Amino acid sequence: MRMIENPVIRQGLIVAGLIYLLWSVNSLEINWTRVSAGIPRAANILARMFPPDFGRWQLLVNGTLESVQMALAASFFGMILAVPLGICGARNIAPKPVYLLARTCIILSRTFHEIIVAIFFVKIFGFGPIAGVLTLTVSSTSFISKMLAEDIENMPSGQIEAIRATGASFLQFLNYCISPQAMPRYLGVSIYRLDANVRHSTVVGIVGAGGIGQVLAASFSRYDYDFSMAILLTIISLVFLGEFFSNWVRSRLR
């Protein structure tokens, strides 16, 4: 708030913000009786989660492998599809109609959360990993292509004009100008997206899009809370391993 020099305006905005916050909370019509009744139920659920039940380890292994396979497949297809979309979405190298069409595709694919997209694909293809792979492919393509397009747009215009002045073809232009500058960032973003896909693959499964998340949703629906805790610990371990792998690969790319 230091950017607002007038103290009266600054304090007025703070007061207005607090008033709006209180009004927003009040407008939600929270039933505090239900909240207070839910606290003992939460304590009961947590008590039933311990000790975790790893007896059905085959379900854990199969669900975890399915989530990893979904993340790998979606990242691979997303990396491939993001290249042409990202190039077409760069204002400084693509014709304006192509640029507008590509940017529209990127914006539309980034509009909806993965859960909403997963529900859509589950309705089309039914329960299973195919819906999860398609969901994560859409989100991977939109994310990587947006980063790639912005990297291309931020390239020095002098280098781009110099390559074009040599009479290079479009493929030569991409190979000798765009690729050397965009490739390190592209690979780094792709590795980050792989790490994100590992986490998201456990979330989209809750709506039936395969993976360990689907096993978790089934365990909660059966009130099998000790097995649910085992699944949650497995998901935490999976995310930690994905984070370590992502950091290791990015360190090798530097």
CSV table of C-alpha atoms in Angstrom, one decimal:
chain,number,residue,atom,x,y,z
A,1,MET,CA,0.0,0.0,0.0
A,2,ARG,CA,3.1,2.3,0.1
A,3,MET,CA,2.4,3.1,-3.6
A,4,ILE,CA,-0.5,5.2,-2.4
A,5,GLU,CA,1.1,8.3,-0.9
A,6,ASN,CA,-2.0,9.9,0.5
A,7,PRO,CA,-2.5,8.4,4.0
A,8,VAL,CA,-6.3,9.2,4.0
A,9,ILE,CA,-6.8,7.2,0.8
A,10,ARG,CA,-4.5,4.4,2.0
A,11,GLN,CA,-6.3,4.0,5.3
A,12,GLY,CA,-9.7,4.4,3.6
A,13,LEU,CA,-8.9,1.5,1.2
A,14,ILE,CA,-7.8,-0.7,4.1
A,15,VAL,CA,-11.0,0.0,6.0
A,16,ALA,CA,-13.1,-0.5,2.8
A,17,GLY,CA,-11.3,-3.8,2.3
A,18,LEU,CA,-12.0,-5.0,5.8
A,19,ILE,CA,-15.7,-4.0,5.5
A,20,TYR,CA,-16.0,-5.9,2.2
A,21,LEU,CA,-14.3,-8.9,3.8
A,22,LEU,CA,-16.8,-9.0,6.7
A,23,TRP,CA,-19.7,-8.5,4.3
A,24,SER,CA,-18.5,-11.3,2.1
A,25,VAL,CA,-18.2,-13.7,5.1
A,26,ASN,CA,-21.6,-12.7,6.3
A,27,SER,CA,-23.2,-13.2,2.8
A,28,LEU,CA,-22.0,-16.8,2.7
A,29,GLU,CA,-24.6,-17.7,5.3
A,30,ILE,CA,-22.3,-20.1,7.1
A,31,ASN,CA,-24.2,-22.5,9.3
A,32,TRP,CA,-22.0,-22.4,12.4
A,33,THR,CA,-24.1,-25.1,14.1
A,34,ARG,CA,-23.2,-27.5,11.3
A,35,VAL,CA,-19.5,-26.3,11.6
A,36,SER,CA,-19.4,-27.1,15.3
A,37,ALA,CA,-21.1,-30.5,14.7
A,38,GLY,CA,-18.6,-31.3,12.0
A,39,ILE,CA,-15.6,-30.9,14.3
A,40,PRO,CA,-16.2,-34.1,16.3
A,41,ARG,CA,-16.9,-35.9,13.0
A,42,ALA,CA,-13.5,-34.7,11.7
A,43,ALA,CA,-11.8,-35.9,14.9
A,44,ASN,CA,-13.5,-39.3,14.5
A,45,ILE,CA,-12.4,-39.6,10.8
A,46,LEU,CA,-8.8,-38.7,11.8
A,47,ALA,CA,-8.9,-41.3,14.6
A,48,ARG,CA,-10.1,-44.0,12.2
A,49,MET,CA,-7.3,-43.1,9.7
A,50,PHE,CA,-4.6,-44.4,12.1
A,51,PRO,CA,-2.8,-46.7,11.8
A,52,PRO,CA,-2.8,-46.6,8.0
A,53,ASP,CA,-3.7,-49.9,6.3
A,54,PHE,CA,-1.1,-50.9,3.6
A,55,GLY,CA,-2.5,-54.4,3.4
A,56,ARG,CA,-4.0,-53.8,-0.1
A,57,TRP,CA,-0.6,-52.7,-1.4
A,58,GLN,CA,-1.4,-54.1,-4.9
A,59,LEU,CA,-4.1,-51.5,-5.3
A,60,LEU,CA,-1.7,-48.8,-4.2
A,61,VAL,CA,1.0,-49.9,-6.6
A,62,ASN,CA,-1.4,-50.2,-9.5
A,63,GLY,CA,-3.0,-46.8,-8.8
A,64,THR,CA,0.4,-45.1,-8.4
A,65,LEU,CA,1.8,-46.7,-11.6
A,66,GLU,CA,-1.3,-45.6,-13.5
A,67,SER,CA,-1.0,-42.0,-12.2
A,68,VAL,CA,2.7,-41.9,-13.3
A,69,GLN,CA,1.9,-43.3,-16.7
A,70,MET,CA,-0.9,-40.8,-17.1
A,71,ALA,CA,1.5,-38.0,-16.2
A,72,LEU,CA,4.3,-39.2,-18.5
A,73,ALA,CA,1.9,-39.7,-21.5
A,74,ALA,CA,0.2,-36.4,-21.0
A,75,SER,CA,3.5,-34.6,-20.7
A,76,PHE,CA,4.9,-36.2,-23.9
A,77,PHE,CA,1.8,-35.4,-26.0
A,78,GLY,CA,1.7,-31.9,-24.4
A,79,MET,CA,5.3,-31.2,-25.3
A,80,ILE,CA,4.7,-32.2,-28.9
A,81,LEU,CA,1.4,-30.3,-29.4
A,82,ALA,CA,2.7,-27.2,-27.7
A,83,VAL,CA,5.5,-26.6,-30.2
A,84,PRO,CA,3.3,-25.7,-33.2
A,85,LEU,CA,0.8,-24.0,-31.0
A,86,GLY,CA,3.4,-21.9,-29.3
A,87,ILE,CA,5.1,-20.9,-32.5
A,88,CYS,CA,1.8,-19.9,-34.0
A,89,GLY,CA,0.9,-18.0,-30.9
A,90,ALA,CA,4.0,-15.7,-31.1
A,91,ARG,CA,3.1,-12.3,-32.4
A,92,ASN,CA,6.5,-11.5,-33.8
A,93,ILE,CA,6.8,-14.5,-36.1
A,94,ALA,CA,3.3,-15.6,-37.0
A,95,PRO,CA,0.8,-13.8,-39.3
A,96,LYS,CA,-1.9,-12.0,-37.4
A,97,PRO,CA,-4.8,-14.4,-38.3
A,98,VAL,CA,-2.7,-17.4,-37.3
A,99,TYR,CA,-1.6,-15.6,-34.1
A,100,LEU,CA,-5.2,-14.7,-33.1
A,101,LEU,CA,-6.4,-18.3,-33.8
A,102,ALA,CA,-3.6,-19.8,-31.7
A,103,ARG,CA,-4.0,-17.4,-28.9
A,104,THR,CA,-7.7,-18.1,-28.8
A,105,CYS,CA,-7.0,-21.9,-28.5
A,106,ILE,CA,-4.5,-21.2,-25.7
A,107,ILE,CA,-6.9,-19.0,-23.8
A,108,LEU,CA,-9.8,-21.4,-24.2
A,109,SER,CA,-7.8,-24.4,-23.1
A,110,ARG,CA,-6.6,-22.5,-20.0
A,111,THR,CA,-10.1,-21.2,-19.1
A,112,PHE,CA,-11.3,-24.3,-17.3
A,113,HIS,CA,-9.8,-26.1,-14.3
A,114,GLU,CA,-8.5,-29.6,-14.8
A,115,ILE,CA,-11.4,-31.0,-12.7
A,116,ILE,CA,-14.0,-29.5,-15.1
A,117,VAL,CA,-12.2,-30.8,-18.2
A,118,ALA,CA,-11.8,-34.2,-16.5
A,119,ILE,CA,-15.6,-34.3,-15.8
A,120,PHE,CA,-16.2,-33.5,-19.5
A,121,PHE,CA,-13.9,-36.3,-20.8
A,122,VAL,CA,-15.3,-38.8,-18.2
A,123,LYS,CA,-18.8,-38.1,-19.6
A,124,ILE,CA,-17.5,-38.7,-23.1
A,125,PHE,CA,-15.1,-41.7,-22.7
A,126,GLY,CA,-16.3,-43.1,-19.3
A,127,PHE,CA,-14.3,-43.8,-16.2
A,128,GLY,CA,-10.6,-44.7,-16.6
A,129,PRO,CA,-7.2,-43.3,-17.4
A,130,ILE,CA,-8.0,-42.2,-21.0
A,131,ALA,CA,-10.0,-39.3,-19.6
A,132,GLY,CA,-7.2,-38.4,-17.3
A,133,VAL,CA,-4.6,-38.5,-20.0
A,134,LEU,CA,-6.7,-36.3,-22.3
A,135,THR,CA,-7.3,-33.8,-19.4
A,136,LEU,CA,-3.7,-33.5,-18.5
A,137,THR,CA,-2.7,-33.3,-22.2
A,138,VAL,CA,-5.0,-30.3,-22.7
A,139,SER,CA,-3.6,-28.5,-19.6
A,140,SER,CA,0.0,-29.4,-20.5
A,141,THR,CA,-0.4,-28.2,-24.1
A,142,SER,CA,-1.9,-24.9,-23.1
A,143,PHE,CA,0.7,-24.2,-20.3
A,144,ILE,CA,3.8,-25.1,-22.3
A,145,SER,CA,2.6,-23.4,-25.5
A,146,LYS,CA,1.8,-20.1,-23.6
A,147,MET,CA,5.3,-20.1,-22.0
A,148,LEU,CA,6.9,-20.9,-25.4
A,149,ALA,CA,5.0,-18.2,-27.2
A,150,GLU,CA,6.0,-15.6,-24.6
A,151,ASP,CA,9.6,-16.7,-24.8
A,152,ILE,CA,9.7,-16.2,-28.6
A,153,GLU,CA,8.0,-12.8,-28.3
A,154,ASN,CA,10.7,-11.7,-25.8
A,155,MET,CA,13.6,-12.6,-28.1
A,156,PRO,CA,15.7,-9.6,-29.3
A,157,SER,CA,14.2,-8.4,-32.5
A,158,GLY,CA,17.7,-7.7,-34.0
A,159,GLN,CA,18.6,-11.4,-34.0
A,160,ILE,CA,15.3,-12.3,-35.7
A,161,GLU,CA,15.7,-9.7,-38.4
A,162,ALA,CA,19.3,-10.7,-39.0
A,163,ILE,CA,18.4,-14.3,-39.7
A,164,ARG,CA,15.5,-13.2,-41.9
A,165,ALA,CA,17.9,-10.9,-43.8
A,166,THR,CA,20.0,-13.9,-44.9
A,167,GLY,CA,17.1,-15.2,-46.9
A,168,ALA,CA,16.7,-18.3,-44.6
A,169,SER,CA,13.6,-20.4,-45.1
A,170,PHE,CA,11.0,-20.7,-42.3
A,171,LEU,CA,12.4,-24.1,-41.2
A,172,GLN,CA,15.9,-22.7,-41.2
A,173,PHE,CA,14.7,-19.7,-39.2
A,174,LEU,CA,13.2,-22.0,-36.6
A,175,ASN,CA,16.3,-24.2,-36.5
A,176,TYR,CA,19.0,-21.5,-36.2
A,177,CYS,CA,17.2,-18.7,-34.5
A,178,ILE,CA,14.2,-19.8,-32.4
A,179,SER,CA,15.4,-23.3,-31.3
A,180,PRO,CA,18.8,-22.3,-29.7
A,181,GLN,CA,17.2,-19.6,-27.6
A,182,ALA,CA,13.9,-21.2,-26.7
A,183,MET,CA,15.0,-24.8,-26.2
A,184,PRO,CA,16.5,-24.5,-22.7
A,185,ARG,CA,13.4,-22.7,-21.4
A,186,TYR,CA,11.1,-25.1,-23.2
A,187,LEU,CA,12.7,-28.1,-21.6
A,188,GLY,CA,12.7,-26.5,-18.2
A,189,VAL,CA,9.0,-25.7,-18.5
A,190,SER,CA,8.2,-29.2,-19.8
A,191,ILE,CA,10.0,-30.8,-16.8
A,192,TYR,CA,8.0,-28.5,-14.5
A,193,ARG,CA,4.8,-29.5,-16.2
A,194,LEU,CA,5.7,-33.2,-15.8
A,195,ASP,CA,6.0,-32.6,-12.0
A,196,ALA,CA,2.7,-30.8,-12.0
A,197,ASN,CA,1.0,-33.6,-14.0
A,198,VAL,CA,2.1,-36.1,-11.3
A,199,ARG,CA,0.3,-34.0,-8.7
A,200,HIS,CA,-2.7,-33.3,-11.0
A,201,SER,CA,-3.1,-37.0,-11.9
A,202,THR,CA,-3.9,-37.7,-8.3
A,203,VAL,CA,-6.6,-35.0,-8.4
A,204,VAL,CA,-8.4,-35.8,-11.6
A,205,GLY,CA,-8.9,-39.4,-10.5
A,206,ILE,CA,-11.3,-38.2,-7.8
A,207,VAL,CA,-13.9,-37.5,-10.6
A,208,GLY,CA,-13.2,-40.9,-12.2
A,209,ALA,CA,-10.3,-40.1,-14.5
A,210,GLY,CA,-8.1,-42.9,-13.4
A,211,GLY,CA,-5.0,-43.1,-11.3
A,212,ILE,CA,-4.5,-43.3,-7.5
A,213,GLY,CA,-7.1,-40.5,-7.0
A,214,GLN,CA,-9.8,-42.8,-8.2
A,215,VAL,CA,-8.8,-45.4,-5.7
A,216,LEU,CA,-8.8,-42.7,-3.0
A,217,ALA,CA,-12.3,-41.6,-3.9
A,218,ALA,CA,-13.5,-45.2,-3.7
A,219,SER,CA,-12.0,-45.7,-0.3
A,220,PHE,CA,-13.7,-42.6,1.1
A,221,SER,CA,-17.0,-43.6,-0.3
A,222,ARG,CA,-16.7,-47.0,1.6
A,223,TYR,CA,-15.6,-45.1,4.8
A,224,ASP,CA,-12.4,-47.1,4.6
A,225,TYR,CA,-10.4,-44.4,6.3
A,226,ASP,CA,-7.3,-46.4,7.3
A,227,PHE,CA,-6.8,-47.4,3.7
A,228,SER,CA,-7.5,-43.7,2.7
A,229,MET,CA,-4.6,-42.6,4.9
A,230,ALA,CA,-2.3,-45.2,3.3
A,231,ILE,CA,-3.3,-43.7,-0.1
A,232,LEU,CA,-2.7,-40.2,1.1
A,233,LEU,CA,0.8,-41.1,2.3
A,234,THR,CA,1.5,-42.8,-1.0
A,235,ILE,CA,0.4,-39.6,-2.9
A,236,ILE,CA,2.7,-37.5,-0.6
A,237,SER,CA,5.6,-39.8,-1.3
A,238,LEU,CA,4.9,-39.7,-5.1
A,239,VAL,CA,4.8,-35.9,-5.1
A,240,PHE,CA,8.0,-35.7,-3.1
A,241,LEU,CA,9.8,-38.1,-5.6
A,242,GLY,CA,8.4,-36.0,-8.5
A,243,GLU,CA,9.8,-32.8,-7.0
A,244,PHE,CA,13.2,-34.3,-6.4
A,245,PHE,CA,13.3,-35.7,-10.0
A,246,SER,CA,12.2,-32.3,-11.4
A,247,ASN,CA,14.9,-30.5,-9.5
A,248,TRP,CA,17.6,-33.0,-10.5
A,249,VAL,CA,16.7,-32.7,-14.2
A,250,ARG,CA,16.5,-28.9,-14.1
A,251,SER,CA,19.9,-28.8,-12.5
A,252,ARG,CA,21.3,-30.9,-15.3
A,253,LEU,CA,19.9,-28.6,-17.9
A,254,ARG,CA,21.6,-25.5,-16.5
